[in-house]
Each structure stands twice: as structure tokens, then as C-alpha cells.
């Protein structure tokens, strides 16, 4: 299904032009217009899924295989020193476009992408509680 109000549906299906690095029947990989680092790309399914929770498992599997192949090609082609796969779900997690996408981000020594978090604290009690909640879901 496509969503006629969704910009990534339009880009993925070629209705809006993009700089496309790869395309097959299920996905399009495009360059991000606001790159965190040189070569930052987005993997977009051609069907509309708002986020990871809507994605079917077959498309999820194919997305990871495609991302893995693209990461290898991009790292070699661009001489990257490392690579981040990033995937945001929900406003609280930084998602701004509500069509599932994976960020493919080549990383370079001394780049300024700054994809990191400040390590927090936990306790054995909290860890046990989290384990219990997830296992019982
Ligand atoms: P997220 O915050 O995970 O939802 O990521 C949305 C990403 O889409 C951001 O990195 C934006 O720079 C990128 N973006 C938004 N609109 C476009 C567009 N028309 N073409 C390419 N990238 C886009
Ligand atoms: Zn869409």
C-alpha cells in the first residue's frame, strides 16, 4: 500500500526525483538531503509502513540484507572508516518522517556526525524488572 500524503512513498516510487544509489522491486536507496556525514543515505521500502512496528517480517528481513550489501559497497566506494545503521521509530526516538527508513551513514575518523549518547546508570533491581517485563510480554 502507498500513502498519497507520504513524501517517502513518492520518492521511493519515483514520483519525486531523488539521488538514487540503488533500486529494486522492494526498495530505493537515496542520498539524504541533510547528511550527518558524506554519503549518508536512506533505505526506503516502496510500500508504506509508518515504522518498524508496522513493517512485515519479510520486508524487514530483505531490508537488513539490502542495508548490509549497501553498507559494504558504500564503505568501499567512499573510503569510510566505519558505518552506522540508524533506524528511528516514534517522535520520542527522533523519527520525523513517518515512513519506515533506515539511515546508512558512512563514518570517517574525525567526522562530526556525533551519533552517541551519554551512558546512564542502572541497578540490578531495574535490570531484573526490565527482564521480567519483557520476558512476560
Ligand atoms: P528521521 O529523523 O529518522 O525520520 O529521518 C528523516 C531523514 O529524512 C532526515 O535525515 C532528513 O534529512 C531526511 N529527509 C527528509 N526529507 C528528505 C528528502 N526529500 N530527501 C532526502 N532526505 C530527506
Ligand atoms: Zn510512505
PDB file of C-alpha atoms and ligand atoms in Angstrom:
ATOM      1  CA  UNK A   1       0.000   0.000   0.000  1.00  0.00           C
ATOM      2  CA  UNK A   2       1.114   3.551  -0.743  1.00  0.00           C
ATOM      3  CA  UNK A   3       0.082   6.637   1.207  1.00  0.00           C
ATOM      4  CA  UNK A   4      -0.710   9.536  -1.134  1.00  0.00           C
ATOM      5  CA  UNK A   5       0.248  12.062   1.565  1.00  0.00           C
ATOM      6  CA  UNK A   6       3.643  10.497   2.266  1.00  0.00           C
ATOM      7  CA  UNK A   7       6.746  12.115   0.773  1.00  0.00           C
ATOM      8  CA  UNK A   8       8.839   8.953   1.127  1.00  0.00           C
ATOM      9  CA  UNK A   9       6.170   6.914  -0.741  1.00  0.00           C
ATOM     10  CA  UNK A  10       6.515   9.413  -3.571  1.00  0.00           C
ATOM     11  CA  UNK A  11      10.326   9.359  -3.516  1.00  0.00           C
ATOM     12  CA  UNK A  12      10.539   5.559  -3.189  1.00  0.00           C
ATOM     13  CA  UNK A  13       8.226   5.104  -6.154  1.00  0.00           C
ATOM     14  CA  UNK A  14       9.948   7.684  -8.344  1.00  0.00           C
ATOM     15  CA  UNK A  15       7.148  10.288  -8.255  1.00  0.00           C
ATOM     16  CA  UNK A  16       9.557  12.808  -6.713  1.00  0.00           C
ATOM     17  CA  UNK A  17      13.133  12.796  -8.012  1.00  0.00           C
ATOM     18  CA  UNK A  18      15.986  11.786  -5.716  1.00  0.00           C
ATOM     19  CA  UNK A  19      19.638  10.875  -5.997  1.00  0.00           C
ATOM     20  CA  UNK A  20      19.223   7.121  -6.109  1.00  0.00           C
ATOM     21  CA  UNK A  21      22.151   4.851  -5.266  1.00  0.00           C
ATOM     22  CA  UNK A  22      20.212   1.605  -5.663  1.00  0.00           C
ATOM     23  CA  UNK A  23      16.741   0.403  -6.592  1.00  0.00           C
ATOM     24  CA  UNK A  24      14.988  -2.951  -6.818  1.00  0.00           C
ATOM     25  CA  UNK A  25      11.358  -4.050  -6.745  1.00  0.00           C
ATOM     26  CA  UNK A  26      11.065  -3.535  -2.973  1.00  0.00           C
ATOM     27  CA  UNK A  27      13.415  -0.650  -2.057  1.00  0.00           C
ATOM     28  CA  UNK A  28      15.075   2.551  -3.161  1.00  0.00           C
ATOM     29  CA  UNK A  29      18.247   3.852  -1.517  1.00  0.00           C
ATOM     30  CA  UNK A  30      18.617   7.630  -1.812  1.00  0.00           C
ATOM     31  CA  UNK A  31      21.035  10.255  -0.579  1.00  0.00           C
ATOM     32  CA  UNK A  32      19.777  12.139   2.497  1.00  0.00           C
ATOM     33  CA  UNK A  33      19.364  15.880   1.842  1.00  0.00           C
ATOM     34  CA  UNK A  34      20.663  16.728   5.327  1.00  0.00           C
ATOM     35  CA  UNK A  35      23.585  14.302   5.651  1.00  0.00           C
ATOM     36  CA  UNK A  36      25.195  13.549   9.011  1.00  0.00           C
ATOM     37  CA  UNK A  37      28.320  12.637   7.048  1.00  0.00           C
ATOM     38  CA  UNK A  38      29.398  12.329   3.405  1.00  0.00           C
ATOM     39  CA  UNK A  39      27.300   9.688   1.649  1.00  0.00           C
ATOM     40  CA  UNK A  40      24.528   9.467   4.297  1.00  0.00           C
ATOM     41  CA  UNK A  41      21.756   7.507   2.576  1.00  0.00           C
ATOM     42  CA  UNK A  42      18.249   6.296   3.363  1.00  0.00           C
ATOM     43  CA  UNK A  43      16.815   2.901   2.537  1.00  0.00           C
ATOM     44  CA  UNK A  44      13.111   3.276   1.751  1.00  0.00           C
ATOM     45  CA  UNK A  45      10.646   0.445   1.147  1.00  0.00           C
ATOM     46  CA  UNK A  46       8.364   1.144  -1.826  1.00  0.00           C
ATOM     47  CA  UNK A  47       5.335   0.153   0.252  1.00  0.00           C
ATOM     48  CA  UNK A  48       4.173   2.379   3.084  1.00  0.00           C
ATOM     49  CA  UNK A  49       4.940   1.259   6.640  1.00  0.00           C
ATOM     50  CA  UNK A  50       4.940   4.042   9.214  1.00  0.00           C
ATOM     51  CA  UNK A  51       7.656   2.450  11.314  1.00  0.00           C
ATOM     52  CA  UNK A  52       9.329  -0.768  12.443  1.00  0.00           C
ATOM     53  CA  UNK A  53       6.186  -1.906  14.235  1.00  0.00           C
ATOM     54  CA  UNK A  54       4.143  -1.822  11.019  1.00  0.00           C
ATOM     55  CA  UNK A  55       6.827  -3.472   8.910  1.00  0.00           C
ATOM     56  CA  UNK A  56       6.127  -7.099   7.952  1.00  0.00           C
ATOM     57  CA  UNK A  57       8.849  -9.611   8.744  1.00  0.00           C
ATOM     58  CA  UNK A  58       9.580 -10.460   5.105  1.00  0.00           C
ATOM     59  CA  UNK A  59      10.253  -6.811   4.248  1.00  0.00           C
ATOM     60  CA  UNK A  60      12.226  -6.408   7.481  1.00  0.00           C
ATOM     61  CA  UNK A  61      14.485  -9.319   6.517  1.00  0.00           C
ATOM     62  CA  UNK A  62      15.018  -8.005   2.999  1.00  0.00           C
ATOM     63  CA  UNK A  63      15.710  -4.501   4.351  1.00  0.00           C
ATOM     64  CA  UNK A  64      18.540  -5.777   6.531  1.00  0.00           C
ATOM     65  CA  UNK A  65      20.095  -7.796   3.711  1.00  0.00           C
ATOM     66  CA  UNK A  66      19.901  -4.790   1.379  1.00  0.00           C
ATOM     67  CA  UNK A  67      21.336  -2.493   4.050  1.00  0.00           C
ATOM     68  CA  UNK A  68      24.223  -4.891   4.657  1.00  0.00           C
ATOM     69  CA  UNK A  69      25.079  -5.036   0.941  1.00  0.00           C
ATOM     70  CA  UNK A  70      24.798  -1.273   0.527  1.00  0.00           C
ATOM     71  CA  UNK A  71      26.943  -0.648   3.604  1.00  0.00           C
ATOM     72  CA  UNK A  72      29.751  -2.767   2.128  1.00  0.00           C
ATOM     73  CA  UNK A  73      29.530  -1.019  -1.249  1.00  0.00           C
ATOM     74  CA  UNK A  74      29.352   2.457   0.236  1.00  0.00           C
ATOM     75  CA  UNK A  75      32.181   1.895   2.729  1.00  0.00           C
ATOM     76  CA  UNK A  76      34.484   0.661  -0.044  1.00  0.00           C
ATOM     77  CA  UNK A  77      33.437   3.293  -2.589  1.00  0.00           C
ATOM     78  CA  UNK A  78      33.711   6.229  -0.207  1.00  0.00           C
ATOM     79  CA  UNK A  79      36.740   5.076   1.789  1.00  0.00           C
ATOM     80  CA  UNK A  80      34.774   5.236   5.046  1.00  0.00           C
ATOM     81  CA  UNK A  81      36.447   4.184   8.281  1.00  0.00           C
ATOM     82  CA  UNK A  82      33.228   2.930   9.871  1.00  0.00           C
ATOM     83  CA  UNK A  83      29.489   2.769   9.335  1.00  0.00           C
ATOM     84  CA  UNK A  84      26.305   3.373  11.348  1.00  0.00           C
ATOM     85  CA  UNK A  85      22.925   1.839  10.664  1.00  0.00           C
ATOM     86  CA  UNK A  86      20.329   4.004  12.412  1.00  0.00           C
ATOM     87  CA  UNK A  87      16.590   3.499  12.473  1.00  0.00           C
ATOM     88  CA  UNK A  88      14.270   5.798  14.436  1.00  0.00           C
ATOM     89  CA  UNK A  89      10.708   4.941  15.494  1.00  0.00           C
ATOM     90  CA  UNK A  90       8.372   7.499  17.010  1.00  0.00           C
ATOM     91  CA  UNK A  91       8.825  11.162  17.790  1.00  0.00           C
ATOM     92  CA  UNK A  92      10.455  10.336  21.128  1.00  0.00           C
ATOM     93  CA  UNK A  93      13.134   8.429  19.241  1.00  0.00           C
ATOM     94  CA  UNK A  94      13.765  11.218  16.733  1.00  0.00           C
ATOM     95  CA  UNK A  95      11.614   9.994  13.848  1.00  0.00           C
ATOM     96  CA  UNK A  96      10.498  12.933  11.703  1.00  0.00           C
ATOM     97  CA  UNK A  97       9.252  11.185   8.554  1.00  0.00           C
ATOM     98  CA  UNK A  98       6.660   8.532   9.312  1.00  0.00           C
ATOM     99  CA  UNK A  99       7.533   6.106   6.540  1.00  0.00           C
ATOM    100  CA  UNK A 100       9.919   3.394   7.733  1.00  0.00           C
ATOM    101  CA  UNK A 101      13.503   4.087   6.718  1.00  0.00           C
ATOM    102  CA  UNK A 102      16.996   3.009   7.661  1.00  0.00           C
ATOM    103  CA  UNK A 103      19.820   5.527   7.778  1.00  0.00           C
ATOM    104  CA  UNK A 104      23.013   4.232   6.152  1.00  0.00           C
ATOM    105  CA  UNK A 105      25.754   6.503   7.469  1.00  0.00           C
ATOM    106  CA  UNK A 106      29.371   6.141   6.383  1.00  0.00           C
ATOM    107  CA  UNK A 107      31.696   7.366   9.144  1.00  0.00           C
ATOM    108  CA  UNK A 108      35.127   8.926   8.880  1.00  0.00           C
ATOM    109  CA  UNK A 109      37.772   9.489  11.511  1.00  0.00           C
ATOM    110  CA  UNK A 110      37.207  12.990  12.885  1.00  0.00           C
ATOM    111  CA  UNK A 111      33.819  13.494  11.198  1.00  0.00           C
ATOM    112  CA  UNK A 112      31.176  15.462  13.053  1.00  0.00           C
ATOM    113  CA  UNK A 113      28.209  13.108  12.825  1.00  0.00           C
ATOM    114  CA  UNK A 114      28.114  12.793  16.613  1.00  0.00           C
ATOM    115  CA  UNK A 115      25.871   9.724  16.826  1.00  0.00           C
ATOM    116  CA  UNK A 116      26.265   8.932  20.501  1.00  0.00           C
ATOM    117  CA  UNK A 117      24.569   9.025  23.887  1.00  0.00           C
ATOM    118  CA  UNK A 118      25.693   9.696  27.402  1.00  0.00           C
ATOM    119  CA  UNK A 119      25.781   6.395  29.314  1.00  0.00           C
ATOM    120  CA  UNK A 120      23.322   6.470  32.204  1.00  0.00           C
ATOM    121  CA  UNK A 121      23.053   4.304  35.317  1.00  0.00           C
ATOM    122  CA  UNK A 122      21.034   1.262  36.200  1.00  0.00           C
ATOM    123  CA  UNK A 123      20.678  -1.076  39.186  1.00  0.00           C
ATOM    124  CA  UNK A 124      20.392  -4.852  39.479  1.00  0.00           C
ATOM    125  CA  UNK A 125      16.756  -4.300  40.575  1.00  0.00           C
ATOM    126  CA  UNK A 126      15.932  -2.249  37.494  1.00  0.00           C
ATOM    127  CA  UNK A 127      17.645  -4.766  35.212  1.00  0.00           C
ATOM    128  CA  UNK A 128      15.677  -7.601  36.811  1.00  0.00           C
ATOM    129  CA  UNK A 129      12.445  -5.622  36.424  1.00  0.00           C
ATOM    130  CA  UNK A 130      13.110  -4.903  32.740  1.00  0.00           C
ATOM    131  CA  UNK A 131      13.955  -8.557  32.132  1.00  0.00           C
ATOM    132  CA  UNK A 132      10.746  -9.686  33.829  1.00  0.00           C
ATOM    133  CA  UNK A 133       8.558  -7.204  31.922  1.00  0.00           C
ATOM    134  CA  UNK A 134       9.983  -8.059  28.519  1.00  0.00           C
ATOM    135  CA  UNK A 135      10.019 -11.804  29.034  1.00  0.00           C
ATOM    136  CA  UNK A 136       6.404 -11.768  30.217  1.00  0.00           C
ATOM    137  CA  UNK A 137       5.119  -9.615  27.355  1.00  0.00           C
TER     138      UNK A 137
HETATM  139  P1  LIG B   1      14.219  10.526  10.737  1.00  0.00           P
HETATM  140  O1  LIG B   1      14.570  11.647  11.668  1.00  0.00           O
HETATM  141  O2  LIG B   1      14.807   9.204  11.143  1.00  0.00           O
HETATM  142  O3  LIG B   1      12.727  10.442  10.463  1.00  0.00           O
HETATM  143  O4  LIG B   1      14.945  10.876   9.389  1.00  0.00           O
HETATM  144  C1  LIG B   1      14.403  11.635   8.362  1.00  0.00           C
HETATM  145  C2  LIG B   1      15.553  11.925   7.410  1.00  0.00           C
HETATM  146  O5  LIG B   1      14.994  12.230   6.147  1.00  0.00           O
HETATM  147  C3  LIG B   1      16.434  13.100   7.807  1.00  0.00           C
HETATM  148  O6  LIG B   1      17.789  12.662   7.873  1.00  0.00           O
HETATM  149  C4  LIG B   1      16.212  14.114   6.685  1.00  0.00           C
HETATM  150  O7  LIG B   1      17.380  14.820   6.381  1.00  0.00           O
HETATM  151  C5  LIG B   1      15.783  13.223   5.543  1.00  0.00           C
HETATM  152  N1  LIG B   1      14.915  13.827   4.537  1.00  0.00           N
HETATM  153  C6  LIG B   1      13.746  14.478   4.741  1.00  0.00           C
HETATM  154  N2  LIG B   1      13.189  14.821   3.565  1.00  0.00           N
HETATM  155  C7  LIG B   1      14.027  14.355   2.590  1.00  0.00           C
HETATM  156  C8  LIG B   1      14.000  14.380   1.168  1.00  0.00           C
HETATM  157  N3  LIG B   1      13.012  14.969   0.494  1.00  0.00           N
HETATM  158  N4  LIG B   1      15.023  13.789   0.501  1.00  0.00           N
HETATM  159  C9  LIG B   1      16.040  13.195   1.176  1.00  0.00           C
HETATM  160  N5  LIG B   1      16.115  13.135   2.514  1.00  0.00           N
HETATM  161  C10 LIG B   1      15.130  13.706   3.220  1.00  0.00           C
HETATM  162 ZN1  LIG B   2       5.017   6.269   2.798  1.00  0.00          ZN
END
